[in-house]
Amino acid sequence: SQQGEEDPQALSIQEGENATMNCSYKTSINNLQWYRQNSGRGLVHLILIRSNEREKHSGRLRVTLDTSKKSSSLLITASRAADTASYFCATDAGDDKIIFGKGTRLHILP
Amino acid sequence: DVKVTQSSRYLVKRTGEKVFLECVQDMDHENMFWYRQDPGLGLRLIYFSYDVKMKEKGDIPEGYSVSREKKERFSLILESASTNQTSMYLCASSTIAGPQADTQYFGPGTRLTVL
């Protein structure tokens, strides 16, 4: 029961550049979250944006949400080598469950 | 900080063995979840629990069972391990109230190989 779908599947950029990842979903949501996963590790929560919010910032992260288009974007500014990871969007699925997309693999080139 | 720990980072078992994966969280969270993660398939929910002794099936419960005897501990059991259960297993917890509601906190994962 996949809800969110990230785009692109993989992204390689030079260190210092900005990275943008997108997430599209199918049904209405209460909130959308972004998580990061370093290789072989668990997921780490980055940011949650509620359906009545349009934009949210956390450090070098900027998340937007467009409920009319059923889409969200995650922007990482001034990328660093440590940002190399997979990034997942997750949407609420009722009953305290969330559904994850398949992720975007981000690789920061030195 | 929320801490979710899993009993093993790597585990190798033989086909037919009974396997226990343990997860413990220290933030008094009501909800706990077990996922498996496979390349190209993303995270899939196996089971979740809202409270002690309570469990609900996720999307792929076949071949698995769970136990939650204490609020902080959620165990995933593979009754008879099979090779198609080779995967990364991730445990998570969340609270139902307050500003952190809906956010899931993950353990480091257990990479299980069934031979």
Tab-separated table of N, CA, C and O in Angstrom, chain A:
chain	number	residue	atom	x	y	z
A	1	SER	N	0.847	-1.185	0.000
A	1	SER	CA	0.000	0.000	0.000
A	1	SER	C	0.886	1.238	0.000
A	1	SER	O	1.028	1.945	1.007
A	2	GLN	N	1.527	1.492	-1.160
A	2	GLN	CA	2.445	2.617	-1.287
A	2	GLN	C	1.652	3.905	-1.419
A	2	GLN	O	0.693	3.996	-2.181
A	3	GLN	N	2.043	4.931	-0.677
A	3	GLN	CA	1.358	6.210	-0.771
A	3	GLN	C	2.290	7.231	-1.404
A	3	GLN	O	2.002	7.778	-2.445
A	4	GLY	N	3.440	7.486	-0.757
A	4	GLY	CA	4.361	8.479	-1.272
A	4	GLY	C	5.338	7.869	-2.266
A	4	GLY	O	5.714	6.709	-2.156
A	5	GLU	N	5.716	8.662	-3.238
A	5	GLU	CA	6.706	8.217	-4.221
A	5	GLU	C	7.704	9.344	-4.429
A	5	GLU	O	7.346	10.452	-4.813
A	6	GLU	N	8.985	9.029	-4.172
A	6	GLU	CA	10.018	10.054	-4.280
A	6	GLU	C	10.574	10.124	-5.707
A	6	GLU	O	10.606	9.130	-6.438
A	7	ASP	N	11.031	11.278	-6.037
A	7	ASP	CA	11.617	11.520	-7.349
A	7	ASP	C	12.731	12.559	-7.179
A	7	ASP	O	12.507	13.567	-6.517
A	8	PRO	N	13.939	12.335	-7.720
A	8	PRO	CA	14.344	11.152	-8.484
A	8	PRO	C	14.646	9.956	-7.581
A	8	PRO	O	14.676	10.111	-6.370
A	9	GLN	N	14.902	8.809	-8.176
A	9	GLN	CA	15.290	7.642	-7.386
A	9	GLN	C	16.718	7.803	-6.876
A	9	GLN	O	17.052	7.305	-5.797
A	10	ALA	N	17.559	8.472	-7.669
A	10	ALA	CA	18.948	8.687	-7.277
A	10	ALA	C	19.395	10.042	-7.781
A	10	ALA	O	18.938	10.515	-8.825
A	11	LEU	N	20.295	10.659	-7.020
A	11	LEU	CA	20.749	12.011	-7.327
A	11	LEU	C	22.198	12.159	-6.886
A	11	LEU	O	22.528	11.834	-5.741
A	12	SER	N	23.041	12.632	-7.803
A	12	SER	CA	24.442	12.907	-7.461
A	12	SER	C	24.729	14.375	-7.743
A	12	SER	O	24.442	14.865	-8.840
A	13	ILE	N	25.275	15.071	-6.753
A	13	ILE	CA	25.599	16.483	-6.927
A	13	ILE	C	26.953	16.773	-6.303
A	13	ILE	O	27.451	15.996	-5.481
A	14	GLN	N	27.527	17.893	-6.668
A	14	GLN	CA	28.802	18.311	-6.095
A	14	GLN	C	28.581	18.906	-4.717
A	14	GLN	O	27.564	19.550	-4.457
A	15	GLU	N	29.556	18.692	-3.857
A	15	GLU	CA	29.505	19.285	-2.529
A	15	GLU	C	29.352	20.801	-2.656
A	15	GLU	O	29.994	21.436	-3.504
A	16	GLY	N	28.480	21.357	-1.839
A	16	GLY	CA	28.235	22.790	-1.880
A	16	GLY	C	26.989	23.165	-2.679
A	16	GLY	O	26.422	24.243	-2.468
A	17	GLU	N	26.583	22.279	-3.598
A	17	GLU	CA	25.362	22.549	-4.371
A	17	GLU	C	24.128	22.244	-3.531
A	17	GLU	O	24.200	21.586	-2.491
A	18	ASN	N	22.984	22.693	-4.035
A	18	ASN	CA	21.714	22.388	-3.379
A	18	ASN	C	21.128	21.105	-3.965
A	18	ASN	O	21.273	20.832	-5.164
A	19	ALA	N	20.462	20.330	-3.125
A	19	ALA	CA	19.813	19.091	-3.563
A	19	ALA	C	18.316	19.216	-3.339
A	19	ALA	O	17.878	19.628	-2.267
A	20	THR	N	17.551	18.867	-4.359
A	20	THR	CA	16.090	18.900	-4.247
A	20	THR	C	15.512	17.535	-4.561
A	20	THR	O	15.850	16.925	-5.579
A	21	MET	N	14.668	17.071	-3.659
A	21	MET	CA	13.968	15.805	-3.838
A	21	MET	C	12.476	16.064	-3.739
A	21	MET	O	12.053	16.938	-2.985
A	22	ASN	N	11.704	15.310	-4.493
A	22	ASN	CA	10.265	15.503	-4.520
A	22	ASN	C	9.532	14.257	-4.073
A	22	ASN	O	10.037	13.141	-4.197
A	23	CYS	N	8.332	14.473	-3.569
A	23	CYS	CA	7.488	13.370	-3.120
A	23	CYS	C	6.067	13.635	-3.588
A	23	CYS	O	5.550	14.740	-3.390
A	24	SER	N	5.477	12.664	-4.237
A	24	SER	CA	4.071	12.795	-4.620
A	24	SER	C	3.281	11.706	-3.900
A	24	SER	O	3.796	10.617	-3.633
A	25	TYR	N	2.032	12.019	-3.579
A	25	TYR	CA	1.203	11.060	-2.868
A	25	TYR	C	-0.193	11.060	-3.473
A	25	TYR	O	-0.531	11.932	-4.271
A	26	LYS	N	-1.006	10.097	-3.076
A	26	LYS	CA	-2.261	9.884	-3.804
A	26	LYS	C	-3.501	10.413	-3.070
A	26	LYS	O	-4.394	10.973	-3.693
A	27	THR	N	-3.572	10.179	-1.747
A	27	THR	CA	-4.802	10.549	-1.043
A	27	THR	C	-4.519	11.682	-0.063
A	27	THR	O	-3.365	11.988	0.240
A	28	SER	N	-5.562	12.287	0.449
A	28	SER	CA	-5.380	13.432	1.349
A	28	SER	C	-4.664	13.001	2.625
A	28	SER	O	-4.767	11.850	3.057
A	29	ILE	N	-3.916	13.928	3.197
A	29	ILE	CA	-3.085	13.609	4.351
A	29	ILE	C	-3.306	14.619	5.465
A	29	ILE	O	-3.805	15.723	5.227
A	30	ASN	N	-2.931	14.244	6.674
A	30	ASN	CA	-2.877	15.182	7.790
A	30	ASN	C	-1.487	15.789	7.931
A	30	ASN	O	-1.329	16.922	8.362
A	31	ASN	N	-0.478	14.987	7.605
A	31	ASN	CA	0.882	15.498	7.670
A	31	ASN	C	1.787	14.668	6.775
A	31	ASN	O	1.415	13.574	6.335
A	32	LEU	N	2.957	15.192	6.504
A	32	LEU	CA	3.957	14.502	5.699
A	32	LEU	C	5.300	14.686	6.385
A	32	LEU	O	5.594	15.771	6.911
A	33	GLN	N	6.080	13.621	6.403
A	33	GLN	CA	7.370	13.681	7.078
A	33	GLN	C	8.482	13.311	6.106
A	33	GLN	O	8.255	12.595	5.130
A	34	TRP	N	9.673	13.766	6.408
A	34	TRP	CA	10.880	13.358	5.692
A	34	TRP	C	11.839	12.710	6.693
A	34	TRP	O	12.027	13.209	7.808
A	35	TYR	N	12.427	11.596	6.254
A	35	TYR	CA	13.396	10.859	7.061
A	35	TYR	C	14.668	10.661	6.249
A	35	TYR	O	14.633	10.606	5.017
A	36	ARG	N	15.777	10.511	6.953
A	36	ARG	CA	17.065	10.210	6.322
A	36	ARG	C	17.550	8.855	6.836
A	36	ARG	O	17.342	8.506	7.999
A	37	GLN	N	18.201	8.098	5.939
A	37	GLN	CA	18.785	6.818	6.338
A	37	GLN	C	20.197	6.730	5.790
A	37	GLN	O	20.388	6.720	4.568
A	38	ASN	N	21.150	6.684	6.688
A	38	ASN	CA	22.525	6.425	6.272
A	38	ASN	C	22.670	4.931	5.999
A	38	ASN	O	21.948	4.117	6.574
A	39	SER	N	23.613	4.582	5.150
A	39	SER	CA	23.743	3.214	4.661
A	39	SER	C	23.787	2.201	5.801
A	39	SER	O	24.616	2.304	6.704
A	40	GLY	N	22.877	1.238	5.746
A	40	GLY	CA	22.871	0.168	6.727
A	40	GLY	C	22.409	0.548	8.110
A	40	GLY	O	22.614	-0.218	9.062
A	41	ARG	N	21.794	1.695	8.249
A	41	ARG	CA	21.370	2.161	9.578
A	41	ARG	C	19.857	2.358	9.620
A	41	ARG	O	19.151	2.191	8.629
A	42	GLY	N	19.354	2.727	10.787
A	42	GLY	CA	17.941	3.039	10.924
A	42	GLY	C	17.616	4.412	10.363
A	42	GLY	O	18.503	5.178	9.996
A	43	LEU	N	16.342	4.725	10.288
A	43	LEU	CA	15.910	6.014	9.758
A	43	LEU	C	15.921	7.066	10.857
A	43	LEU	O	15.654	6.771	12.029
A	44	VAL	N	16.205	8.291	10.453
A	44	VAL	CA	16.209	9.414	11.383
A	44	VAL	C	15.209	10.446	10.893
A	44	VAL	O	15.232	10.836	9.715
A	45	HIS	N	14.334	10.871	11.791
A	45	HIS	CA	13.327	11.858	11.425
A	45	HIS	C	13.974	13.214	11.182
A	45	HIS	O	14.820	13.661	11.959
A	46	LEU	N	13.597	13.865	10.069
A	46	LEU	CA	14.140	15.180	9.746
A	46	LEU	C	13.150	16.291	10.030
A	46	LEU	O	13.467	17.272	10.717
A	47	ILE	N	11.958	16.159	9.500
A	47	ILE	CA	11.013	17.261	9.582
A	47	ILE	C	9.598	16.752	9.310
A	47	ILE	O	9.404	15.800	8.546
A	48	LEU	N	8.623	17.347	9.959
A	48	LEU	CA	7.209	17.037	9.753
A	48	LEU	C	6.507	18.322	9.349
A	48	LEU	O	6.719	19.370	9.977
A	49	ILE	N	5.698	18.238	8.315
A	49	ILE	CA	4.922	19.396	7.878
A	49	ILE	C	3.453	18.995	7.871
A	49	ILE	O	3.090	17.918	7.374
A	50	ARG	N	2.607	19.824	8.453
A	50	ARG	CA	1.191	19.504	8.559
A	50	ARG	C	0.464	20.020	7.323
A	50	ARG	O	0.937	20.908	6.615
A	51	SER	N	-0.734	19.503	7.120
A	51	SER	CA	-1.468	19.796	5.890
A	51	SER	C	-1.855	21.270	5.773
A	51	SER	O	-2.094	21.760	4.667
A	52	ASN	N	-1.886	21.982	6.898
A	52	ASN	CA	-2.226	23.410	6.841
A	52	ASN	C	-0.979	24.301	6.746
A	52	ASN	O	-1.082	25.530	6.811
A	53	GLU	N	0.177	23.693	6.615
A	53	GLU	CA	1.429	24.434	6.444
A	53	GLU	C	1.899	24.340	4.997
A	53	GLU	O	1.688	23.313	4.338
A	54	ARG	N	2.551	25.355	4.534
A	54	ARG	CA	3.031	25.355	3.150
A	54	ARG	C	4.544	25.198	3.074
A	54	ARG	O	5.081	24.719	2.067
A	55	GLU	N	5.242	25.665	4.107
A	55	GLU	CA	6.704	25.615	4.081
A	55	GLU	C	7.211	25.517	5.508
A	55	GLU	O	6.620	26.062	6.440
A	56	LYS	N	8.334	24.787	5.641
A	56	LYS	CA	8.940	24.645	6.956
A	56	LYS	C	10.446	24.548	6.792
A	56	LYS	O	10.932	23.962	5.817
A	57	HIS	N	11.161	25.130	7.749
A	57	HIS	CA	12.621	25.128	7.683
A	57	HIS	C	13.197	24.466	8.924
A	57	HIS	O	12.638	24.561	10.019
A	58	SER	N	14.341	23.816	8.737
A	58	SER	CA	15.101	23.298	9.858
A	58	SER	C	16.570	23.295	9.442
A	58	SER	O	16.998	22.437	8.666
A	59	GLY	N	17.325	24.263	9.933
A	59	GLY	CA	18.735	24.363	9.544
A	59	GLY	C	18.881	24.548	8.045
A	59	GLY	O	18.315	25.469	7.456
A	60	ARG	N	19.599	23.614	7.405
A	60	ARG	CA	19.781	23.685	5.940
A	60	ARG	C	18.652	22.999	5.169
A	60	ARG	O	18.726	22.871	3.948
A	61	LEU	N	17.645	22.568	5.855
A	61	LEU	CA	16.532	21.862	5.211
A	61	LEU	C	15.354	22.809	5.023
A	61	LEU	O	15.010	23.592	5.906
A	62	ARG	N	14.752	22.691	3.840
A	62	ARG	CA	13.518	23.432	3.588
A	62	ARG	C	12.526	22.472	2.958
A	62	ARG	O	12.825	21.835	1.947
A	63	VAL	N	11.363	22.370	3.548
A	63	VAL	CA	10.319	21.480	3.035
A	63	VAL	C	9.124	22.319	2.622
A	63	VAL	O	8.720	23.235	3.328
A	64	THR	N	8.585	22.000	1.463
A	64	THR	CA	7.344	22.633	1.020
A	64	THR	C	6.275	21.571	0.843
A	64	THR	O	6.575	20.391	0.603
A	65	LEU	N	5.049	21.984	0.956
A	65	LEU	CA	3.919	21.080	0.782
A	65	LEU	C	2.852	21.784	-0.050
A	65	LEU	O	2.454	22.904	0.270
A	66	ASP	N	2.437	21.137	-1.109
A	66	ASP	CA	1.368	21.652	-1.961
A	66	ASP	C	0.251	20.609	-1.968
A	66	ASP	O	0.316	19.625	-2.706
A	67	THR	N	-0.751	20.822	-1.138
A	67	THR	CA	-1.811	19.820	-1.008
A	67	THR	C	-2.689	19.766	-2.255
A	67	THR	O	-3.283	18.733	-2.541
A	68	SER	N	-2.756	20.846	-3.008
A	68	SER	CA	-3.567	20.825	-4.232
A	68	SER	C	-2.930	19.921	-5.289
A	68	SER	O	-3.629	19.295	-6.083
A	69	LYS	N	-1.608	19.858	-5.285
A	69	LYS	CA	-0.893	18.987	-6.220
A	69	LYS	C	-0.501	17.667	-5.579
A	69	LYS	O	0.097	16.811	-6.233
A	70	LYS	N	-0.789	17.525	-4.307
A	70	LYS	CA	-0.417	16.318	-3.580
A	70	LYS	C	1.078	16.046	-3.737
A	70	LYS	O	1.501	14.957	-4.185
A	71	SER	N	1.865	17.041	-3.407
A	71	SER	CA	3.305	16.883	-3.555
A	71	SER	C	4.046	17.685	-2.500
A	71	SER	O	3.533	18.669	-1.950
A	72	SER	N	5.275	17.242	-2.237
A	72	SER	CA	6.158	17.904	-1.290
A	72	SER	C	7.559	17.888	-1.865
A	72	SER	O	7.912	17.026	-2.676
A	73	SER	N	8.360	18.847	-1.452
A	73	SER	CA	9.762	18.834	-1.855
A	73	SER	C	10.645	19.060	-0.639
A	73	SER	O	10.259	19.742	0.315
A	74	LEU	N	11.804	18.452	-0.676
A	74	LEU	CA	12.835	18.630	0.349
A	74	LEU	C	14.044	19.246	-0.322
A	74	LEU	O	14.584	18.675	-1.276
A	75	LEU	N	14.458	20.392	0.166
A	75	LEU	CA	15.637	21.075	-0.343
A	75	LEU	C	16.715	21.053	0.718
A	75	LEU	O	16.471	21.438	1.867
A	76	ILE	N	17.885	20.583	0.359
A	76	ILE	CA	19.050	20.633	1.240
A	76	ILE	C	20.003	21.647	0.627
A	76	ILE	O	20.477	21.470	-0.499
A	77	THR	N	20.277	22.715	1.343
A	77	THR	CA	21.158	23.744	0.804
A	77	THR	C	22.604	23.482	1.218
A	77	THR	O	22.872	22.836	2.230
A	78	ALA	N	23.520	23.972	0.386
A	78	ALA	CA	24.954	23.879	0.681
A	78	ALA	C	25.332	22.472	1.132
A	78	ALA	O	25.811	22.262	2.248
A	79	SER	N	25.122	21.513	0.264
A	79	SER	CA	25.284	20.102	0.630
A	79	SER	C	26.698	19.789	1.102
A	79	SER	O	27.679	20.413	0.694
A	80	ARG	N	26.760	18.776	1.975
A	80	ARG	CA	28.030	18.308	2.542
A	80	ARG	C	28.147	16.810	2.313
A	80	ARG	O	27.154	16.126	2.077
A	81	ALA	N	29.354	16.309	2.417
A	81	ALA	CA	29.565	14.865	2.241
A	81	ALA	C	28.689	14.055	3.190
A	81	ALA	O	28.176	12.993	2.839
A	82	ALA	N	28.476	14.580	4.392
A	82	ALA	CA	27.679	13.860	5.392
A	82	ALA	C	26.205	13.774	5.026
A	82	ALA	O	25.453	13.018	5.654
A	83	ASP	N	25.782	14.531	4.010
A	83	ASP	CA	24.386	14.449	3.567
A	83	ASP	C	24.142	13.233	2.675
A	83	ASP	O	22.982	12.941	2.332
A	84	THR	N	25.202	12.553	2.266
A	84	THR	CA	25.045	11.331	1.462
A	84	THR	C	24.234	10.319	2.259
A	84	THR	O	24.627	9.901	3.349
A	85	ALA	N	23.072	9.945	1.709
A	85	ALA	CA	22.128	9.077	2.430
A	85	ALA	C	20.930	8.831	1.520
A	85	ALA	O	20.857	9.378	0.419
A	86	SER	N	20.013	8.017	1.998
A	86	SER	CA	18.713	7.882	1.337
A	86	SER	C	17.701	8.714	2.097
A	86	SER	O	17.746	8.779	3.334
A	87	TYR	N	16.799	9.336	1.363
A	87	TYR	CA	15.794	10.206	1.956
A	87	TYR	C	14.408	9.684	1.593
A	87	TYR	O	14.125	9.374	0.431
A	88	PHE	N	13.567	9.572	2.615
A	88	PHE	CA	12.239	9.008	2.443
A	88	PHE	C	11.178	10.011	2.864
A	88	PHE	O	11.330	10.687	3.883
A	89	CYS	N	10.103	10.086	2.092
A	89	CYS	CA	8.935	10.799	2.581
A	89	CYS	C	7.973	9.778	3.161
A	89	CYS	O	7.984	8.601	2.779
A	90	ALA	N	7.164	10.227	4.098
A	90	ALA	CA	6.210	9.335	4.757
A	90	ALA	C	4.927	10.106	5.012
A	90	ALA	O	4.973	11.260	5.460
A	91	THR	N	3.814	9.496	4.719
A	91	THR	CA	2.525	10.139	4.922
A	91	THR	C	1.715	9.360	5.942
A	91	THR	O	1.861	8.131	6.065
A	92	ASP	N	0.869	10.071	6.667
A	92	ASP	CA	0.066	9.403	7.697
A	92	ASP	C	-0.977	8.523	7.029
A	92	ASP	O	-1.522	8.854	5.984
A	93	ALA	N	-1.211	7.372	7.670
A	93	ALA	CA	-2.128	6.385	7.096
A	93	ALA	C	-3.244	6.044	8.067
A	93	ALA	O	-3.884	5.020	7.927
A	94	GLY	N	-3.474	6.891	9.048
A	94	GLY	CA	-4.514	6.614	10.036
A	94	GLY	C	-4.031	5.640	11.084
A	94	GLY	O	-3.070	4.898	10.858
A	95	ASP	N	-4.680	5.629	12.256
A	95	ASP	CA	-4.331	4.703	13.341
A	95	ASP	C	-2.859	4.795	13.723
A	95	ASP	O	-2.242	3.782	14.060
A	96	ASP	N	-2.284	5.974	13.665
A	96	ASP	CA	-0.889	6.220	14.061
A	96	ASP	C	0.123	5.532	13.158
A	96	ASP	O	1.309	5.470	13.467
A	97	LYS	N	-0.298	5.013	12.032
A	97	LYS	CA	0.646	4.401	11.093
A	97	LYS	C	1.082	5.440	10.063
A	97	LYS	O	0.381	6.406	9.785
A	98	ILE	N	2.274	5.225	9.506
A	98	ILE	CA	2.706	6.044	8.384
A	98	ILE	C	3.193	5.123	7.270
A	98	ILE	O	3.577	3.987	7.524
A	99	ILE	N	3.104	5.613	6.053
A	99	ILE	CA	3.529	4.828	4.890
A	99	ILE	C	4.713	5.530	4.257
A	99	ILE	O	4.661	6.728	3.974
A	100	PHE	N	5.780	4.769	4.021
A	100	PHE	CA	7.007	5.310	3.470
A	100	PHE	C	7.063	5.121	1.959
A	100	PHE	O	6.603	4.109	1.426
A	101	GLY	N	7.670	6.081	1.280
A	101	GLY	CA	8.017	5.898	-0.116
A	101	GLY	C	9.258	5.032	-0.227
A	101	GLY	O	9.795	4.558	0.784
A	102	LYS	N	9.738	4.835	-1.448
A	102	LYS	CA	10.900	3.964	-1.661
A	102	LYS	C	12.219	4.719	-1.559
A	102	LYS	O	13.282	4.118	-1.583
A	103	GLY	N	12.161	6.021	-1.477
A	103	GLY	CA	13.347	6.794	-1.178
A	103	GLY	C	14.092	7.337	-2.381
A	103	GLY	O	13.987	6.840	-3.507
A	104	THR	N	14.859	8.393	-2.113
A	104	THR	CA	15.813	8.969	-3.069
A	104	THR	C	17.201	8.763	-2.505
A	104	THR	O	17.468	9.126	-1.361
A	105	ARG	N	18.096	8.172	-3.311
A	105	ARG	CA	19.491	7.992	-2.875
A	105	ARG	C	20.278	9.216	-3.306
A	105	ARG	O	20.407	9.495	-4.499
A	106	LEU	N	20.782	9.936	-2.335
A	106	LEU	CA	21.547	11.151	-2.607
A	106	LEU	C	23.027	10.876	-2.381
A	106	LEU	O	23.416	10.370	-1.327
A	107	HIS	N	23.824	11.234	-3.372
A	107	HIS	CA	25.279	11.059	-3.257
A	107	HIS	C	25.932	12.411	-3.482
A	107	HIS	O	25.735	13.051	-4.516
A	108	ILE	N	26.697	12.852	-2.494
A	108	ILE	CA	27.411	14.126	-2.591
A	108	ILE	C	28.840	13.852	-3.025
A	108	ILE	O	29.592	13.149	-2.335
A	109	LEU	N	29.209	14.426	-4.150
A	109	LEU	CA	30.538	14.208	-4.716
A	109	LEU	C	31.517	15.236	-4.169
A	109	LEU	O	31.166	16.416	-4.047
A	110	PRO	N	32.738	14.791	-3.830
A	110	PRO	CA	33.712	15.742	-3.252
A	110	PRO	C	34.223	16.748	-4.285
A	110	PRO	O	34.154	16.511	-5.474
